[in-house]
PDB file of C-alpha atoms in Angstrom:
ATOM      1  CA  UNK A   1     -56.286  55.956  16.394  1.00  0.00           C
ATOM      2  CA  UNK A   2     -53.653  54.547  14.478  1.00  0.00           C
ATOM      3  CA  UNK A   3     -49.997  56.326  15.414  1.00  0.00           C
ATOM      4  CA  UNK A   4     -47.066  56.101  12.420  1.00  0.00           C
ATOM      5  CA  UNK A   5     -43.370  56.068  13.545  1.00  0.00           C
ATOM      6  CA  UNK A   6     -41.220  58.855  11.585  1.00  0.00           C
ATOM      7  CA  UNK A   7     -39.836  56.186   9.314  1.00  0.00           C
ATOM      8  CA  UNK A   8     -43.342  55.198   8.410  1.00  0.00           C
ATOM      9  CA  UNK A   9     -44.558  59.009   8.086  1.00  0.00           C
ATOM     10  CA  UNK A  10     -41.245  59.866   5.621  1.00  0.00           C
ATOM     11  CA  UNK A  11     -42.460  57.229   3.363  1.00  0.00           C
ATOM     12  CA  UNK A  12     -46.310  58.083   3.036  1.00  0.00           C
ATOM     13  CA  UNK A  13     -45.041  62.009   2.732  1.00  0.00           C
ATOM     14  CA  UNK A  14     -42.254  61.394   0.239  1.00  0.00           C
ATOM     15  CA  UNK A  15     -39.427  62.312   1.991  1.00  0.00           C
ATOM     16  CA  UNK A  16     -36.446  61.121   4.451  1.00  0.00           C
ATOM     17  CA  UNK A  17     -37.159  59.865   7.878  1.00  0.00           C
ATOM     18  CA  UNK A  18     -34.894  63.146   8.768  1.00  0.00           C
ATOM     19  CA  UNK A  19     -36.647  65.697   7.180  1.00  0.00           C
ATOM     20  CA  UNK A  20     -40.120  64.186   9.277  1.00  0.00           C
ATOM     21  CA  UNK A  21     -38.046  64.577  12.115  1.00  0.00           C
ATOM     22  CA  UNK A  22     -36.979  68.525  11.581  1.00  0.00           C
ATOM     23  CA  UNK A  23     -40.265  69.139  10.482  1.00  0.00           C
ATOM     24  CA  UNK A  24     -41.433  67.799  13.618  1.00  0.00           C
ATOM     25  CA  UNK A  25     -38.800  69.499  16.004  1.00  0.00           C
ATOM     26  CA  UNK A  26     -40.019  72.293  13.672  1.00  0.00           C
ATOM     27  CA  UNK A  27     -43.514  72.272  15.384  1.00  0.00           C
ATOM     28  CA  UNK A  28     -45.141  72.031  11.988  1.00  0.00           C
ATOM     29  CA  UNK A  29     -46.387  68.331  13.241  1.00  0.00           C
ATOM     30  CA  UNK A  30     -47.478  67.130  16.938  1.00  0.00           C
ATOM     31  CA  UNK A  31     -45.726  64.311  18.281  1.00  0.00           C
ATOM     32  CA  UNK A  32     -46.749  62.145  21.292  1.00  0.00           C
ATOM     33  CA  UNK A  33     -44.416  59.257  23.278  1.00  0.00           C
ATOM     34  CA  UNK A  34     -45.771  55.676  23.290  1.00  0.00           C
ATOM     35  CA  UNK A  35     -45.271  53.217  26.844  1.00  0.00           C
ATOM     36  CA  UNK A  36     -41.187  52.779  25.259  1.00  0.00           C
ATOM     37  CA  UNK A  37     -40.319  56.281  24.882  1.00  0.00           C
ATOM     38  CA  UNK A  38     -40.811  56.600  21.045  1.00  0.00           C
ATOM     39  CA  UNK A  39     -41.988  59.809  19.229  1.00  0.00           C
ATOM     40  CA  UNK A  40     -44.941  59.264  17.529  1.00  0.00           C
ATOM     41  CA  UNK A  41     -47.130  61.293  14.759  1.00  0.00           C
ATOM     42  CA  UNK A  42     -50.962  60.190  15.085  1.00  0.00           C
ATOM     43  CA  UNK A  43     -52.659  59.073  12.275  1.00  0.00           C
ATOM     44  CA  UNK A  44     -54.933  61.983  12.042  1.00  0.00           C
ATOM     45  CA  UNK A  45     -52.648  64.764  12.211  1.00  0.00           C
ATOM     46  CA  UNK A  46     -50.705  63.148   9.791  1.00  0.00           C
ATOM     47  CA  UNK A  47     -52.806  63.124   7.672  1.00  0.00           C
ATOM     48  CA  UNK A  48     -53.860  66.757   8.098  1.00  0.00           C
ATOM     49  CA  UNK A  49     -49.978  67.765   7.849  1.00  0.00           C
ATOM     50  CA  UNK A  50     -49.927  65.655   3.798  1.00  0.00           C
ATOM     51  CA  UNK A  51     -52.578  67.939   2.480  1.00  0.00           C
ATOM     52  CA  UNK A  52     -50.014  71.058   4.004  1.00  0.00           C
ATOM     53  CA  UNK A  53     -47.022  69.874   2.204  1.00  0.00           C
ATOM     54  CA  UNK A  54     -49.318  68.514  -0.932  1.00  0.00           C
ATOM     55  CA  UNK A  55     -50.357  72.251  -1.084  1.00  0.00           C
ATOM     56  CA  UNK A  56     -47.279  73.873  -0.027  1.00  0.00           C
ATOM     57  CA  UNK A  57     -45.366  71.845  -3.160  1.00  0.00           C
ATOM     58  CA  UNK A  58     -47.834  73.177  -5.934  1.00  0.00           C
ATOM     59  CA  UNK A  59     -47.182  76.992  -4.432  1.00  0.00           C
ATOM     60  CA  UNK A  60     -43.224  76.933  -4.374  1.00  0.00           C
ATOM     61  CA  UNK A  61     -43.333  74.922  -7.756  1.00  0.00           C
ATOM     62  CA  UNK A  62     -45.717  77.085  -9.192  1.00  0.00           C
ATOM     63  CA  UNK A  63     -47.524  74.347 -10.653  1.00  0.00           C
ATOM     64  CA  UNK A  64     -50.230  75.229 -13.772  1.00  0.00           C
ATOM     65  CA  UNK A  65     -53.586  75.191 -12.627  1.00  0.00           C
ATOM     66  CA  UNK A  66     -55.362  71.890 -13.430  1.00  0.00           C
ATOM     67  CA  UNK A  67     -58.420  70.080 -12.621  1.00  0.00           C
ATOM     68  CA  UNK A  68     -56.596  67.252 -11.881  1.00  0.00           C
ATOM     69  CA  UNK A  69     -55.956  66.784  -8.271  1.00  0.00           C
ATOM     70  CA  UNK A  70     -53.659  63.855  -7.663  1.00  0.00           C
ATOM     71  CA  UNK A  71     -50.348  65.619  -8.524  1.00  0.00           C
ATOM     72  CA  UNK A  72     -46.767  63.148  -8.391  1.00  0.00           C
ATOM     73  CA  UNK A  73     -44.100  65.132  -8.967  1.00  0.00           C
ATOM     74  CA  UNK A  74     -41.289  63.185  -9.253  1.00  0.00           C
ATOM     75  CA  UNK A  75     -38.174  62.343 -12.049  1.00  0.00           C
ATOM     76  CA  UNK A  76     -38.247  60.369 -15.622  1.00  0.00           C
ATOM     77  CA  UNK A  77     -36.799  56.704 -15.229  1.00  0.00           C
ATOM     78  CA  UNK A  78     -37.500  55.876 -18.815  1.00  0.00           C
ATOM     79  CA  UNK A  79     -38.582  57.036 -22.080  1.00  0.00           C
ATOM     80  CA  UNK A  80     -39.612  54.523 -24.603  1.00  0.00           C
ATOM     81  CA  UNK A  81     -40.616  56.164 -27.928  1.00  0.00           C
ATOM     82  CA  UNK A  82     -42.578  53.797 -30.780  1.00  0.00           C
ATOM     83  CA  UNK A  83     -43.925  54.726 -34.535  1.00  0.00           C
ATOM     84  CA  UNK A  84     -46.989  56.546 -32.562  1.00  0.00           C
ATOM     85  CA  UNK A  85     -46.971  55.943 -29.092  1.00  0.00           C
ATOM     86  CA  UNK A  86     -44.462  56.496 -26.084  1.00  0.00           C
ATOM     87  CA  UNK A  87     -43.988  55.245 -22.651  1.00  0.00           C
ATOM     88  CA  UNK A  88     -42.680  57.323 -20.089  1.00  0.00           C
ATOM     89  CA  UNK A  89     -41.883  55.734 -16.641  1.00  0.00           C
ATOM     90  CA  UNK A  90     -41.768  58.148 -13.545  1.00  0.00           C
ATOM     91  CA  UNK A  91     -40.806  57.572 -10.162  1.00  0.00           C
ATOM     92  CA  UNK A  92     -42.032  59.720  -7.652  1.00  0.00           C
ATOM     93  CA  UNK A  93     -41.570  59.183  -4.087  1.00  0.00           C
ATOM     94  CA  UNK A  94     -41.996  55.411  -3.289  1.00  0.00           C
ATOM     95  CA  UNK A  95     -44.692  55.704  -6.225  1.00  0.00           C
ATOM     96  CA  UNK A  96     -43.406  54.405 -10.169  1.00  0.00           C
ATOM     97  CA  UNK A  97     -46.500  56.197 -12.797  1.00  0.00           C
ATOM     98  CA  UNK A  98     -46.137  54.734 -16.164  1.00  0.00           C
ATOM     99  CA  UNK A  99     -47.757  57.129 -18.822  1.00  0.00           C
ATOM    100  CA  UNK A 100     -48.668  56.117 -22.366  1.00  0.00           C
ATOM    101  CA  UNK A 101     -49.027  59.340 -24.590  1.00  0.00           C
ATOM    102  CA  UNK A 102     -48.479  59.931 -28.233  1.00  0.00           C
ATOM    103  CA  UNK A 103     -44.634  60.482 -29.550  1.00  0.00           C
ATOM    104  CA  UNK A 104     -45.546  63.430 -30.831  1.00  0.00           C
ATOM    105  CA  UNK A 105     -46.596  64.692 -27.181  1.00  0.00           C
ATOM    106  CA  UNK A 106     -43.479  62.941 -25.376  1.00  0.00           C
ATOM    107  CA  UNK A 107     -41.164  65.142 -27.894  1.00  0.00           C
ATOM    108  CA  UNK A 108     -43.024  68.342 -27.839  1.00  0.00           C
ATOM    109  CA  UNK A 109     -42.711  68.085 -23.578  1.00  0.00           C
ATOM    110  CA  UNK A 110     -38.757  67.094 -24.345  1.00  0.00           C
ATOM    111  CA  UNK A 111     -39.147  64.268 -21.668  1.00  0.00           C
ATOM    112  CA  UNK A 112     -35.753  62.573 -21.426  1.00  0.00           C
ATOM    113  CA  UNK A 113     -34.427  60.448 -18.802  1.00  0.00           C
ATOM    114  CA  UNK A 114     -33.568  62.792 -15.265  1.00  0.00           C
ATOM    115  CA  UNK A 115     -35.175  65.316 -15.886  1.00  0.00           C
ATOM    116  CA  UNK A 116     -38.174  66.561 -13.472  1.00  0.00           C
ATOM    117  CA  UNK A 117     -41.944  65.999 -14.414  1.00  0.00           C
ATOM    118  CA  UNK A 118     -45.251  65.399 -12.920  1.00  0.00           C
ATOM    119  CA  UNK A 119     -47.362  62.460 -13.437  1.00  0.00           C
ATOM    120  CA  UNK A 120     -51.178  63.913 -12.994  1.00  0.00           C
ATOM    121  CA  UNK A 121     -53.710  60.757 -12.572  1.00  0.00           C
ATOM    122  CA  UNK A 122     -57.904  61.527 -13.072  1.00  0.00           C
ATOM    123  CA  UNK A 123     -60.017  58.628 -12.813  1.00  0.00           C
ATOM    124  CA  UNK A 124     -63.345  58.124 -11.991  1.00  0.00           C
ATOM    125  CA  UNK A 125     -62.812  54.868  -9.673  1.00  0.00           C
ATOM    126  CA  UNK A 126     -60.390  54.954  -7.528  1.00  0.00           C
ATOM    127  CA  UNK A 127     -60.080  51.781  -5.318  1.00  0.00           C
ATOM    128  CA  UNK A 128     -58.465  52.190  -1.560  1.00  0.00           C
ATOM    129  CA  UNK A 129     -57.351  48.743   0.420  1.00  0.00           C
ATOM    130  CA  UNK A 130     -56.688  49.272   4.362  1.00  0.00           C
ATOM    131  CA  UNK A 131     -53.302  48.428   5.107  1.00  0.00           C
TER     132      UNK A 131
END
């Protein structure tokens, strides 16, 4: 099974190498030591401890309920706004959504540049390359 370093598990999660770390001298996620000494989160339990923190984000944010599952909550980079259409960049994470909507839709949300949003994506294929 594949182990991830913190620095590798911040950046699939979202968040700073040091929050991994509290959240690991937390308890909330297992380590283990490989043959050098390093702390180590196993590929598994990483990946049981996203879906926590995916879930825990929607109940603190109070998110509206959607069928949409993949949620990336993030902030506006960029609002371009044409005769009909508008482009709205987001950035969340290590992940940069780009969203074409109608102007009227961008104005009635108020999007602007810094402010907080979340990009929802529903497609029916979704394509996955091992890393």
């Amino acid at each position: 099974m594949q182990s991830y370093t913190f620095g590798q598990a911040a950046r699939l999660l979202g968040v700073s190498p040091d929050t991994a770390r509290r959240w690991a001298d937390a308890g909330r996620v297992v380590t283990h030591r490989d043959e050098v000494g390093r702390r180590l989160i196993n590929g598994r339990d990483l990946a049981a401890f996203s879906g926590e923190v995916g879930q825990g984000a929607h109940a603190e944010d109070a998110e509206p309920y959607t069928s949409a599952r993949n949620a990336f909550p993030g902030i506006v980079t960029a609002v371009r706004l044409g005769d009909v259409c508008a482009q709205v960049d987001i950035q969340a994470g290590p992940h940069r959504l780009v969203s074409l909507l109608t102007r009227e839709a961008a104005e009635e949300l108020g999007l602007e540049v810094g402010m907080r949003a979340t990009a929802r994506v529903k497609s029916t294929s979704v394509h996955v390359d091992r890393a």
